[in-house]
């Protein structure tokens, strides 16, 4: 007897991990119905601009829900997950988490338990270097959107993830212990094209900005373009 196909929402940041998790979960049989982003009431995402995420959702032909959360945050997340389950018929949430961060339990797994939501983590426990190589094999286009300058120089911002960048991350890891996938917040990314996108995203106008210990990509204009 076959199990029912999960109706899933992807916890969406617009970065490489959530995009790869979406792809891998679909390959494993999940029916992705929507993207969801949990955010403060007036979000100012330097690494993952909301306008860019909306274009990604359009390229994926999926609705994108923004769920505002305030303190106490655990209640806000659980309310959002409950809404997905009851209002949208979602029984599964997909995340791009790779490992525990700072030894803390997985946040979404903990918040999903009282709601009765299944959590799928297609990237969990996989080798970091292999995950980066898989992005290249699948022809994801990924750009570095934000870095902590104690780990990476500002000129990494706007750089594409390619074999040279992966080699560079490996060399930096050997010097300062950087997590190859940026799991400790060392860097963030944006996906401009992926196998699941029906169009690619084109950065028409952007610039590198710096704030405190961060360097980030300020996107003035992005648009969807046909794949070549």
mmCIF file with all atom_site columns, C-alpha atoms in Angstrom:
data_model
loop_
_atom_site.group_PDB
_atom_site.id
_atom_site.type_symbol
_atom_site.label_atom_id
_atom_site.label_alt_id
_atom_site.label_comp_id
_atom_site.label_asym_id
_atom_site.label_entity_id
_atom_site.label_seq_id
_atom_site.pdbx_PDB_ins_code
_atom_site.Cartn_x
_atom_site.Cartn_y
_atom_site.Cartn_z
_atom_site.occupancy
_atom_site.B_iso_or_equiv
_atom_site.pdbx_formal_charge
_atom_site.auth_seq_id
_atom_site.auth_comp_id
_atom_site.auth_asym_id
_atom_site.auth_atom_id
_atom_site.pdbx_PDB_model_num
ATOM 1   C CA . UNK A 1 1   ? 0.000  0.000  0.000   1.00 0.00 ? 1   UNK A CA 1
ATOM 2   C CA . UNK A 1 2   ? 1.522  3.319  -1.080  1.00 0.00 ? 2   UNK A CA 1
ATOM 3   C CA . UNK A 1 3   ? 1.666  6.226  1.324   1.00 0.00 ? 3   UNK A CA 1
ATOM 4   C CA . UNK A 1 4   ? -0.181 9.442  0.420   1.00 0.00 ? 4   UNK A CA 1
ATOM 5   C CA . UNK A 1 5   ? 1.924  12.110 -1.255  1.00 0.00 ? 5   UNK A CA 1
ATOM 6   C CA . UNK A 1 6   ? 2.776  14.843 1.271   1.00 0.00 ? 6   UNK A CA 1
ATOM 7   C CA . UNK A 1 7   ? 1.370  18.330 0.675   1.00 0.00 ? 7   UNK A CA 1
ATOM 8   C CA . UNK A 1 8   ? 4.357  20.443 1.583   1.00 0.00 ? 8   UNK A CA 1
ATOM 9   C CA . UNK A 1 9   ? 5.435  24.024 2.208   1.00 0.00 ? 9   UNK A CA 1
ATOM 10  C CA . UNK A 1 10  ? 9.083  25.006 1.854   1.00 0.00 ? 10  UNK A CA 1
ATOM 11  C CA . UNK A 1 11  ? 10.518 27.248 4.556   1.00 0.00 ? 11  UNK A CA 1
ATOM 12  C CA . UNK A 1 12  ? 11.881 29.789 2.093   1.00 0.00 ? 12  UNK A CA 1
ATOM 13  C CA . UNK A 1 13  ? 14.839 32.159 2.393   1.00 0.00 ? 13  UNK A CA 1
ATOM 14  C CA . UNK A 1 14  ? 15.737 32.454 -1.278  1.00 0.00 ? 14  UNK A CA 1
ATOM 15  C CA . UNK A 1 15  ? 19.158 30.951 -0.609  1.00 0.00 ? 15  UNK A CA 1
ATOM 16  C CA . UNK A 1 16  ? 20.906 27.842 -1.852  1.00 0.00 ? 16  UNK A CA 1
ATOM 17  C CA . UNK A 1 17  ? 19.834 25.535 0.981   1.00 0.00 ? 17  UNK A CA 1
ATOM 18  C CA . UNK A 1 18  ? 16.090 26.157 0.787   1.00 0.00 ? 18  UNK A CA 1
ATOM 19  C CA . UNK A 1 19  ? 16.177 25.955 -3.021  1.00 0.00 ? 19  UNK A CA 1
ATOM 20  C CA . UNK A 1 20  ? 18.146 22.700 -3.022  1.00 0.00 ? 20  UNK A CA 1
ATOM 21  C CA . UNK A 1 21  ? 15.888 21.264 -0.317  1.00 0.00 ? 21  UNK A CA 1
ATOM 22  C CA . UNK A 1 22  ? 12.846 22.049 -2.490  1.00 0.00 ? 22  UNK A CA 1
ATOM 23  C CA . UNK A 1 23  ? 14.440 20.258 -5.440  1.00 0.00 ? 23  UNK A CA 1
ATOM 24  C CA . UNK A 1 24  ? 15.471 17.197 -3.427  1.00 0.00 ? 24  UNK A CA 1
ATOM 25  C CA . UNK A 1 25  ? 12.100 16.935 -1.675  1.00 0.00 ? 25  UNK A CA 1
ATOM 26  C CA . UNK A 1 26  ? 10.264 17.014 -5.010  1.00 0.00 ? 26  UNK A CA 1
ATOM 27  C CA . UNK A 1 27  ? 12.570 14.305 -6.284  1.00 0.00 ? 27  UNK A CA 1
ATOM 28  C CA . UNK A 1 28  ? 11.620 12.228 -3.228  1.00 0.00 ? 28  UNK A CA 1
ATOM 29  C CA . UNK A 1 29  ? 7.889  12.606 -3.884  1.00 0.00 ? 29  UNK A CA 1
ATOM 30  C CA . UNK A 1 30  ? 6.769  15.665 -1.924  1.00 0.00 ? 30  UNK A CA 1
ATOM 31  C CA . UNK A 1 31  ? 4.089  17.792 -3.552  1.00 0.00 ? 31  UNK A CA 1
ATOM 32  C CA . UNK A 1 32  ? 5.269  21.338 -2.901  1.00 0.00 ? 32  UNK A CA 1
ATOM 33  C CA . UNK A 1 33  ? 2.249  23.620 -2.656  1.00 0.00 ? 33  UNK A CA 1
ATOM 34  C CA . UNK A 1 34  ? 3.782  26.889 -1.449  1.00 0.00 ? 34  UNK A CA 1
ATOM 35  C CA . UNK A 1 35  ? 6.707  28.767 0.031   1.00 0.00 ? 35  UNK A CA 1
ATOM 36  C CA . UNK A 1 36  ? 6.544  30.346 3.482   1.00 0.00 ? 36  UNK A CA 1
ATOM 37  C CA . UNK A 1 37  ? 8.815  32.901 5.130   1.00 0.00 ? 37  UNK A CA 1
ATOM 38  C CA . UNK A 1 38  ? 8.575  33.736 8.829   1.00 0.00 ? 38  UNK A CA 1
ATOM 39  C CA . UNK A 1 39  ? 9.605  37.322 9.485   1.00 0.00 ? 39  UNK A CA 1
ATOM 40  C CA . UNK A 1 40  ? 9.227  40.244 11.895  1.00 0.00 ? 40  UNK A CA 1
ATOM 41  C CA . UNK A 1 41  ? 6.309  42.590 11.120  1.00 0.00 ? 41  UNK A CA 1
ATOM 42  C CA . UNK A 1 42  ? 8.499  45.032 9.149   1.00 0.00 ? 42  UNK A CA 1
ATOM 43  C CA . UNK A 1 43  ? 11.358 42.889 7.848   1.00 0.00 ? 43  UNK A CA 1
ATOM 44  C CA . UNK A 1 44  ? 14.598 44.355 6.554   1.00 0.00 ? 44  UNK A CA 1
ATOM 45  C CA . UNK A 1 45  ? 16.379 41.329 5.170   1.00 0.00 ? 45  UNK A CA 1
ATOM 46  C CA . UNK A 1 46  ? 19.830 42.364 3.967   1.00 0.00 ? 46  UNK A CA 1
ATOM 47  C CA . UNK A 1 47  ? 20.787 38.910 2.710   1.00 0.00 ? 47  UNK A CA 1
ATOM 48  C CA . UNK A 1 48  ? 17.400 37.797 1.354   1.00 0.00 ? 48  UNK A CA 1
ATOM 49  C CA . UNK A 1 49  ? 15.296 40.752 0.152   1.00 0.00 ? 49  UNK A CA 1
ATOM 50  C CA . UNK A 1 50  ? 11.571 40.048 0.127   1.00 0.00 ? 50  UNK A CA 1
ATOM 51  C CA . UNK A 1 51  ? 11.093 41.529 -3.342  1.00 0.00 ? 51  UNK A CA 1
ATOM 52  C CA . UNK A 1 52  ? 13.668 39.071 -4.658  1.00 0.00 ? 52  UNK A CA 1
ATOM 53  C CA . UNK A 1 53  ? 11.944 36.157 -2.934  1.00 0.00 ? 53  UNK A CA 1
ATOM 54  C CA . UNK A 1 54  ? 8.662  37.144 -4.573  1.00 0.00 ? 54  UNK A CA 1
ATOM 55  C CA . UNK A 1 55  ? 10.318 36.976 -8.001  1.00 0.00 ? 55  UNK A CA 1
ATOM 56  C CA . UNK A 1 56  ? 11.698 33.549 -7.132  1.00 0.00 ? 56  UNK A CA 1
ATOM 57  C CA . UNK A 1 57  ? 8.204  32.398 -6.170  1.00 0.00 ? 57  UNK A CA 1
ATOM 58  C CA . UNK A 1 58  ? 6.938  33.641 -9.527  1.00 0.00 ? 58  UNK A CA 1
ATOM 59  C CA . UNK A 1 59  ? 9.713  31.733 -11.291 1.00 0.00 ? 59  UNK A CA 1
ATOM 60  C CA . UNK A 1 60  ? 8.667  28.621 -9.350  1.00 0.00 ? 60  UNK A CA 1
ATOM 61  C CA . UNK A 1 61  ? 4.955  29.256 -10.067 1.00 0.00 ? 61  UNK A CA 1
ATOM 62  C CA . UNK A 1 62  ? 4.248  28.874 -6.342  1.00 0.00 ? 62  UNK A CA 1
ATOM 63  C CA . UNK A 1 63  ? 2.430  31.127 -3.869  1.00 0.00 ? 63  UNK A CA 1
ATOM 64  C CA . UNK A 1 64  ? 4.704  32.753 -1.292  1.00 0.00 ? 64  UNK A CA 1
ATOM 65  C CA . UNK A 1 65  ? 3.283  33.462 2.151   1.00 0.00 ? 65  UNK A CA 1
ATOM 66  C CA . UNK A 1 66  ? 4.905  35.878 4.579   1.00 0.00 ? 66  UNK A CA 1
ATOM 67  C CA . UNK A 1 67  ? 3.958  35.072 8.163   1.00 0.00 ? 67  UNK A CA 1
ATOM 68  C CA . UNK A 1 68  ? 4.766  37.817 10.712  1.00 0.00 ? 68  UNK A CA 1
ATOM 69  C CA . UNK A 1 69  ? 6.191  36.689 14.048  1.00 0.00 ? 69  UNK A CA 1
ATOM 70  C CA . UNK A 1 70  ? 6.647  38.630 17.281  1.00 0.00 ? 70  UNK A CA 1
ATOM 71  C CA . UNK A 1 71  ? 7.796  37.623 20.734  1.00 0.00 ? 71  UNK A CA 1
ATOM 72  C CA . UNK A 1 72  ? 7.209  35.059 22.066  1.00 0.00 ? 72  UNK A CA 1
ATOM 73  C CA . UNK A 1 73  ? 8.561  33.671 18.810  1.00 0.00 ? 73  UNK A CA 1
ATOM 74  C CA . UNK A 1 74  ? 7.694  30.041 19.485  1.00 0.00 ? 74  UNK A CA 1
ATOM 75  C CA . UNK A 1 75  ? 4.016  30.975 19.598  1.00 0.00 ? 75  UNK A CA 1
ATOM 76  C CA . UNK A 1 76  ? 4.249  32.929 16.345  1.00 0.00 ? 76  UNK A CA 1
ATOM 77  C CA . UNK A 1 77  ? 5.909  30.065 14.494  1.00 0.00 ? 77  UNK A CA 1
ATOM 78  C CA . UNK A 1 78  ? 3.455  27.527 15.816  1.00 0.00 ? 78  UNK A CA 1
ATOM 79  C CA . UNK A 1 79  ? 0.529  29.749 14.833  1.00 0.00 ? 79  UNK A CA 1
ATOM 80  C CA . UNK A 1 80  ? 1.922  30.055 11.305  1.00 0.00 ? 80  UNK A CA 1
ATOM 81  C CA . UNK A 1 81  ? 2.422  26.328 10.966  1.00 0.00 ? 81  UNK A CA 1
ATOM 82  C CA . UNK A 1 82  ? -1.073 25.689 12.308  1.00 0.00 ? 82  UNK A CA 1
ATOM 83  C CA . UNK A 1 83  ? -2.506 28.128 9.743   1.00 0.00 ? 83  UNK A CA 1
ATOM 84  C CA . UNK A 1 84  ? -0.699 26.300 6.937   1.00 0.00 ? 84  UNK A CA 1
ATOM 85  C CA . UNK A 1 85  ? -2.125 23.020 8.149   1.00 0.00 ? 85  UNK A CA 1
ATOM 86  C CA . UNK A 1 86  ? -5.699 24.142 8.746   1.00 0.00 ? 86  UNK A CA 1
ATOM 87  C CA . UNK A 1 87  ? -6.174 26.787 6.040   1.00 0.00 ? 87  UNK A CA 1
ATOM 88  C CA . UNK A 1 88  ? -3.957 25.436 3.265   1.00 0.00 ? 88  UNK A CA 1
ATOM 89  C CA . UNK A 1 89  ? -4.028 21.683 3.823   1.00 0.00 ? 89  UNK A CA 1
ATOM 90  C CA . UNK A 1 90  ? -0.265 21.476 4.385   1.00 0.00 ? 90  UNK A CA 1
ATOM 91  C CA . UNK A 1 91  ? 0.900  18.434 6.359   1.00 0.00 ? 91  UNK A CA 1
ATOM 92  C CA . UNK A 1 92  ? 4.652  18.730 5.752   1.00 0.00 ? 92  UNK A CA 1
ATOM 93  C CA . UNK A 1 93  ? 7.211  21.513 6.023   1.00 0.00 ? 93  UNK A CA 1
ATOM 94  C CA . UNK A 1 94  ? 10.526 21.282 4.172   1.00 0.00 ? 94  UNK A CA 1
ATOM 95  C CA . UNK A 1 95  ? 13.638 23.058 5.426   1.00 0.00 ? 95  UNK A CA 1
ATOM 96  C CA . UNK A 1 96  ? 17.172 23.462 4.133   1.00 0.00 ? 96  UNK A CA 1
ATOM 97  C CA . UNK A 1 97  ? 18.743 22.762 7.527   1.00 0.00 ? 97  UNK A CA 1
ATOM 98  C CA . UNK A 1 98  ? 21.944 20.747 7.349   1.00 0.00 ? 98  UNK A CA 1
ATOM 99  C CA . UNK A 1 99  ? 22.889 20.312 11.010  1.00 0.00 ? 99  UNK A CA 1
ATOM 100 C CA . UNK A 1 100 ? 22.301 21.642 14.496  1.00 0.00 ? 100 UNK A CA 1
ATOM 101 C CA . UNK A 1 101 ? 23.515 25.206 14.941  1.00 0.00 ? 101 UNK A CA 1
ATOM 102 C CA . UNK A 1 102 ? 25.368 25.944 18.156  1.00 0.00 ? 102 UNK A CA 1
ATOM 103 C CA . UNK A 1 103 ? 24.174 22.680 19.667  1.00 0.00 ? 103 UNK A CA 1
ATOM 104 C CA . UNK A 1 104 ? 20.548 23.864 19.790  1.00 0.00 ? 104 UNK A CA 1
ATOM 105 C CA . UNK A 1 105 ? 17.616 21.601 18.813  1.00 0.00 ? 105 UNK A CA 1
ATOM 106 C CA . UNK A 1 106 ? 16.216 22.183 15.342  1.00 0.00 ? 106 UNK A CA 1
ATOM 107 C CA . UNK A 1 107 ? 13.834 25.132 15.713  1.00 0.00 ? 107 UNK A CA 1
ATOM 108 C CA . UNK A 1 108 ? 11.258 24.165 13.091  1.00 0.00 ? 108 UNK A CA 1
ATOM 109 C CA . UNK A 1 109 ? 11.175 20.550 14.214  1.00 0.00 ? 109 UNK A CA 1
ATOM 110 C CA . UNK A 1 110 ? 10.484 21.712 17.781  1.00 0.00 ? 110 UNK A CA 1
ATOM 111 C CA . UNK A 1 111 ? 7.779  24.153 16.657  1.00 0.00 ? 111 UNK A CA 1
ATOM 112 C CA . UNK A 1 112 ? 6.143  21.582 14.361  1.00 0.00 ? 112 UNK A CA 1
ATOM 113 C CA . UNK A 1 113 ? 5.782  18.900 17.015  1.00 0.00 ? 113 UNK A CA 1
ATOM 114 C CA . UNK A 1 114 ? 2.837  20.445 18.938  1.00 0.00 ? 114 UNK A CA 1
ATOM 115 C CA . UNK A 1 115 ? 1.124  21.301 15.635  1.00 0.00 ? 115 UNK A CA 1
ATOM 116 C CA . UNK A 1 116 ? 1.396  17.763 14.298  1.00 0.00 ? 116 UNK A CA 1
ATOM 117 C CA . UNK A 1 117 ? 3.319  18.868 11.226  1.00 0.00 ? 117 UNK A CA 1
ATOM 118 C CA . UNK A 1 118 ? 5.809  16.517 9.572   1.00 0.00 ? 118 UNK A CA 1
ATOM 119 C CA . UNK A 1 119 ? 9.263  18.010 8.926   1.00 0.00 ? 119 UNK A CA 1
ATOM 120 C CA . UNK A 1 120 ? 11.420 16.956 5.967   1.00 0.00 ? 120 UNK A CA 1
ATOM 121 C CA . UNK A 1 121 ? 15.106 17.936 5.917   1.00 0.00 ? 121 UNK A CA 1
ATOM 122 C CA . UNK A 1 122 ? 16.587 16.587 2.658   1.00 0.00 ? 122 UNK A CA 1
ATOM 123 C CA . UNK A 1 123 ? 20.035 18.088 3.324   1.00 0.00 ? 123 UNK A CA 1
ATOM 124 C CA . UNK A 1 124 ? 20.379 16.970 6.948   1.00 0.00 ? 124 UNK A CA 1
ATOM 125 C CA . UNK A 1 125 ? 23.711 15.396 7.797   1.00 0.00 ? 125 UNK A CA 1
ATOM 126 C CA . UNK A 1 126 ? 25.043 15.484 4.244   1.00 0.00 ? 126 UNK A CA 1
ATOM 127 C CA . UNK A 1 127 ? 28.652 16.368 3.521   1.00 0.00 ? 127 UNK A CA 1
ATOM 128 C CA . UNK A 1 128 ? 29.048 20.119 3.009   1.00 0.00 ? 128 UNK A CA 1
ATOM 129 C CA . UNK A 1 129 ? 31.431 19.840 0.080   1.00 0.00 ? 129 UNK A CA 1
ATOM 130 C CA . UNK A 1 130 ? 29.151 17.309 -1.637  1.00 0.00 ? 130 UNK A CA 1
ATOM 131 C CA . UNK A 1 131 ? 26.172 19.668 -1.255  1.00 0.00 ? 131 UNK A CA 1
ATOM 132 C CA . UNK A 1 132 ? 28.064 22.519 -2.912  1.00 0.00 ? 132 UNK A CA 1
ATOM 133 C CA . UNK A 1 133 ? 29.137 20.216 -5.735  1.00 0.00 ? 133 UNK A CA 1
ATOM 134 C CA . UNK A 1 134 ? 25.546 19.047 -6.180  1.00 0.00 ? 134 UNK A CA 1
ATOM 135 C CA . UNK A 1 135 ? 24.447 22.639 -6.713  1.00 0.00 ? 135 UNK A CA 1
ATOM 136 C CA . UNK A 1 136 ? 26.938 22.900 -9.550  1.00 0.00 ? 136 UNK A CA 1
ATOM 137 C CA . UNK A 1 137 ? 25.973 19.522 -11.007 1.00 0.00 ? 137 UNK A CA 1
ATOM 138 C CA . UNK A 1 138 ? 22.301 20.524 -11.064 1.00 0.00 ? 138 UNK A CA 1
ATOM 139 C CA . UNK A 1 139 ? 23.227 23.864 -12.670 1.00 0.00 ? 139 UNK A CA 1
ATOM 140 C CA . UNK A 1 140 ? 21.985 26.105 -9.894  1.00 0.00 ? 140 UNK A CA 1
ATOM 141 C CA . UNK A 1 141 ? 23.057 29.718 -10.284 1.00 0.00 ? 141 UNK A CA 1
ATOM 142 C CA . UNK A 1 142 ? 23.924 31.072 -6.837  1.00 0.00 ? 142 UNK A CA 1
ATOM 143 C CA . UNK A 1 143 ? 25.393 34.416 -5.780  1.00 0.00 ? 143 UNK A CA 1
ATOM 144 C CA . UNK A 1 144 ? 26.839 35.415 -2.428  1.00 0.00 ? 144 UNK A CA 1
ATOM 145 C CA . UNK A 1 145 ? 24.456 38.054 -1.082  1.00 0.00 ? 145 UNK A CA 1
ATOM 146 C CA . UNK A 1 146 ? 25.879 38.779 2.377   1.00 0.00 ? 146 UNK A CA 1
ATOM 147 C CA . UNK A 1 147 ? 29.056 37.926 4.296   1.00 0.00 ? 147 UNK A CA 1
ATOM 148 C CA . UNK A 1 148 ? 30.377 38.482 7.779   1.00 0.00 ? 148 UNK A CA 1
ATOM 149 C CA . UNK A 1 149 ? 33.644 40.245 7.119   1.00 0.00 ? 149 UNK A CA 1
ATOM 150 C CA . UNK A 1 150 ? 35.427 38.499 9.970   1.00 0.00 ? 150 UNK A CA 1
ATOM 151 C CA . UNK A 1 151 ? 35.096 35.354 7.844   1.00 0.00 ? 151 UNK A CA 1
ATOM 152 C CA . UNK A 1 152 ? 35.022 36.528 4.234   1.00 0.00 ? 152 UNK A CA 1
ATOM 153 C CA . UNK A 1 153 ? 36.192 39.719 2.524   1.00 0.00 ? 153 UNK A CA 1
ATOM 154 C CA . UNK A 1 154 ? 33.582 42.115 1.131   1.00 0.00 ? 154 UNK A CA 1
ATOM 155 C CA . UNK A 1 155 ? 34.596 41.263 -2.444  1.00 0.00 ? 155 UNK A CA 1
ATOM 156 C CA . UNK A 1 156 ? 32.845 37.903 -2.029  1.00 0.00 ? 156 UNK A CA 1
ATOM 157 C CA . UNK A 1 157 ? 29.515 39.724 -2.221  1.00 0.00 ? 157 UNK A CA 1
ATOM 158 C CA . UNK A 1 158 ? 28.034 39.345 -5.698  1.00 0.00 ? 158 UNK A CA 1
ATOM 159 C CA . UNK A 1 159 ? 30.402 36.504 -6.559  1.00 0.00 ? 159 UNK A CA 1
ATOM 160 C CA . UNK A 1 160 ? 28.899 33.393 -8.159  1.00 0.00 ? 160 UNK A CA 1
ATOM 161 C CA . UNK A 1 161 ? 29.216 29.963 -6.604  1.00 0.00 ? 161 UNK A CA 1
ATOM 162 C CA . UNK A 1 162 ? 31.500 28.085 -8.997  1.00 0.00 ? 162 UNK A CA 1
ATOM 163 C CA . UNK A 1 163 ? 34.433 25.661 -8.691  1.00 0.00 ? 163 UNK A CA 1
ATOM 164 C CA . UNK A 1 164 ? 36.825 28.527 -7.947  1.00 0.00 ? 164 UNK A CA 1
ATOM 165 C CA . UNK A 1 165 ? 34.579 29.855 -5.176  1.00 0.00 ? 165 UNK A CA 1
ATOM 166 C CA . UNK A 1 166 ? 34.248 26.386 -3.624  1.00 0.00 ? 166 UNK A CA 1
ATOM 167 C CA . UNK A 1 167 ? 38.024 25.989 -3.675  1.00 0.00 ? 167 UNK A CA 1
ATOM 168 C CA . UNK A 1 168 ? 38.343 29.429 -2.082  1.00 0.00 ? 168 UNK A CA 1
ATOM 169 C CA . UNK A 1 169 ? 35.913 28.511 0.691   1.00 0.00 ? 169 UNK A CA 1
ATOM 170 C CA . UNK A 1 170 ? 37.940 25.364 1.345   1.00 0.00 ? 170 UNK A CA 1
ATOM 171 C CA . UNK A 1 171 ? 41.165 27.350 1.645   1.00 0.00 ? 171 UNK A CA 1
ATOM 172 C CA . UNK A 1 172 ? 39.512 29.825 4.040   1.00 0.00 ? 172 UNK A CA 1
ATOM 173 C CA . UNK A 1 173 ? 38.083 26.971 6.090   1.00 0.00 ? 173 UNK A CA 1
ATOM 174 C CA . UNK A 1 174 ? 41.598 25.597 6.514   1.00 0.00 ? 174 UNK A CA 1
ATOM 175 C CA . UNK A 1 175 ? 42.682 28.966 7.948   1.00 0.00 ? 175 UNK A CA 1
ATOM 176 C CA . UNK A 1 176 ? 39.778 30.013 10.165  1.00 0.00 ? 176 UNK A CA 1
ATOM 177 C CA . UNK A 1 177 ? 37.348 27.088 10.465  1.00 0.00 ? 177 UNK A CA 1
ATOM 178 C CA . UNK A 1 178 ? 34.579 28.573 8.311   1.00 0.00 ? 178 UNK A CA 1
ATOM 179 C CA . UNK A 1 179 ? 31.632 26.247 7.695   1.00 0.00 ? 179 UNK A CA 1
ATOM 180 C CA . UNK A 1 180 ? 31.689 25.468 3.969   1.00 0.00 ? 180 UNK A CA 1
ATOM 181 C CA . UNK A 1 181 ? 27.928 25.983 3.656   1.00 0.00 ? 181 UNK A CA 1
ATOM 182 C CA . UNK A 1 182 ? 27.782 29.001 5.964   1.00 0.00 ? 182 UNK A CA 1
ATOM 183 C CA . UNK A 1 183 ? 25.730 27.165 8.583   1.00 0.00 ? 183 UNK A CA 1
ATOM 184 C CA . UNK A 1 184 ? 26.988 29.448 11.354  1.00 0.00 ? 184 UNK A CA 1
ATOM 185 C CA . UNK A 1 185 ? 25.913 32.555 9.445   1.00 0.00 ? 185 UNK A CA 1
ATOM 186 C CA . UNK A 1 186 ? 29.319 33.218 7.877   1.00 0.00 ? 186 UNK A CA 1
ATOM 187 C CA . UNK A 1 187 ? 27.668 33.957 4.538   1.00 0.00 ? 187 UNK A CA 1
ATOM 188 C CA . UNK A 1 188 ? 24.301 33.943 2.776   1.00 0.00 ? 188 UNK A CA 1
ATOM 189 C CA . UNK A 1 189 ? 23.286 33.404 -0.827  1.00 0.00 ? 189 UNK A CA 1
ATOM 190 C CA . UNK A 1 190 ? 20.546 34.072 -3.353  1.00 0.00 ? 190 UNK A CA 1
ATOM 191 C CA . UNK A 1 191 ? 19.516 31.662 -6.106  1.00 0.00 ? 191 UNK A CA 1
ATOM 192 C CA . UNK A 1 192 ? 19.043 33.307 -9.501  1.00 0.00 ? 192 UNK A CA 1
ATOM 193 C CA . UNK A 1 193 ? 18.317 30.111 -11.425 1.00 0.00 ? 193 UNK A CA 1
ATOM 194 C CA . UNK A 1 194 ? 17.583 26.472 -10.604 1.00 0.00 ? 194 UNK A CA 1
ATOM 195 C CA . UNK A 1 195 ? 16.147 23.386 -12.297 1.00 0.00 ? 195 UNK A CA 1
ATOM 196 C CA . UNK A 1 196 ? 12.723 24.157 -10.801 1.00 0.00 ? 196 UNK A CA 1
ATOM 197 C CA . UNK A 1 197 ? 12.624 27.769 -12.044 1.00 0.00 ? 197 UNK A CA 1
ATOM 198 C CA . UNK A 1 198 ? 10.653 28.402 -15.229 1.00 0.00 ? 198 UNK A CA 1
ATOM 199 C CA . UNK A 1 199 ? 12.560 31.667 -15.697 1.00 0.00 ? 199 UNK A CA 1
ATOM 200 C CA . UNK A 1 200 ? 15.831 33.004 -14.361 1.00 0.00 ? 200 UNK A CA 1
ATOM 201 C CA . UNK A 1 201 ? 16.344 36.112 -12.254 1.00 0.00 ? 201 UNK A CA 1
ATOM 202 C CA . UNK A 1 202 ? 18.486 38.891 -13.666 1.00 0.00 ? 202 UNK A CA 1
ATOM 203 C CA . UNK A 1 203 ? 20.147 41.449 -11.397 1.00 0.00 ? 203 UNK A CA 1
ATOM 204 C CA . UNK A 1 204 ? 19.706 44.641 -13.407 1.00 0.00 ? 204 UNK A CA 1
ATOM 205 C CA . UNK A 1 205 ? 21.177 47.057 -10.872 1.00 0.00 ? 205 UNK A CA 1
ATOM 206 C CA . UNK A 1 206 ? 22.927 46.280 -7.596  1.00 0.00 ? 206 UNK A CA 1
ATOM 207 C CA . UNK A 1 207 ? 25.772 47.461 -5.406  1.00 0.00 ? 207 UNK A CA 1
ATOM 208 C CA . UNK A 1 208 ? 27.814 46.257 -2.437  1.00 0.00 ? 208 UNK A CA 1
ATOM 209 C CA . UNK A 1 209 ? 27.103 47.950 0.887   1.00 0.00 ? 209 UNK A CA 1
ATOM 210 C CA . UNK A 1 210 ? 28.682 47.542 4.313   1.00 0.00 ? 210 UNK A CA 1
ATOM 211 C CA . UNK A 1 211 ? 27.063 47.793 7.741   1.00 0.00 ? 211 UNK A CA 1
ATOM 212 C CA . UNK A 1 212 ? 28.926 46.985 10.952  1.00 0.00 ? 212 UNK A CA 1
ATOM 213 C CA . UNK A 1 213 ? 30.543 43.578 10.387  1.00 0.00 ? 213 UNK A CA 1
ATOM 214 C CA . UNK A 1 214 ? 28.458 42.783 7.306   1.00 0.00 ? 214 UNK A CA 1
ATOM 215 C CA . UNK A 1 215 ? 28.921 43.339 3.593   1.00 0.00 ? 215 UNK A CA 1
ATOM 216 C CA . UNK A 1 216 ? 25.810 42.756 1.514   1.00 0.00 ? 216 UNK A CA 1
ATOM 217 C CA . UNK A 1 217 ? 24.301 43.107 -1.936  1.00 0.00 ? 217 UNK A CA 1
ATOM 218 C CA . UNK A 1 218 ? 21.804 45.945 -2.214  1.00 0.00 ? 218 UNK A CA 1
ATOM 219 C CA . UNK A 1 219 ? 19.565 45.126 -5.159  1.00 0.00 ? 219 UNK A CA 1
ATOM 220 C CA . UNK A 1 220 ? 18.031 48.190 -6.804  1.00 0.00 ? 220 UNK A CA 1
ATOM 221 C CA . UNK A 1 221 ? 16.329 46.249 -9.560  1.00 0.00 ? 221 UNK A CA 1
ATOM 222 C CA . UNK A 1 222 ? 15.874 42.608 -10.493 1.00 0.00 ? 222 UNK A CA 1
ATOM 223 C CA . UNK A 1 223 ? 13.636 41.085 -13.114 1.00 0.00 ? 223 UNK A CA 1
ATOM 224 C CA . UNK A 1 224 ? 12.646 37.750 -14.579 1.00 0.00 ? 224 UNK A CA 1
ATOM 225 C CA . UNK A 1 225 ? 14.106 36.724 -17.926 1.00 0.00 ? 225 UNK A CA 1
ATOM 226 C CA . UNK A 1 226 ? 13.649 33.765 -20.233 1.00 0.00 ? 226 UNK A CA 1
ATOM 227 C CA . UNK A 1 227 ? 16.119 30.935 -19.878 1.00 0.00 ? 227 UNK A CA 1
ATOM 228 C CA . UNK A 1 228 ? 18.579 30.661 -22.733 1.00 0.00 ? 228 UNK A CA 1
#
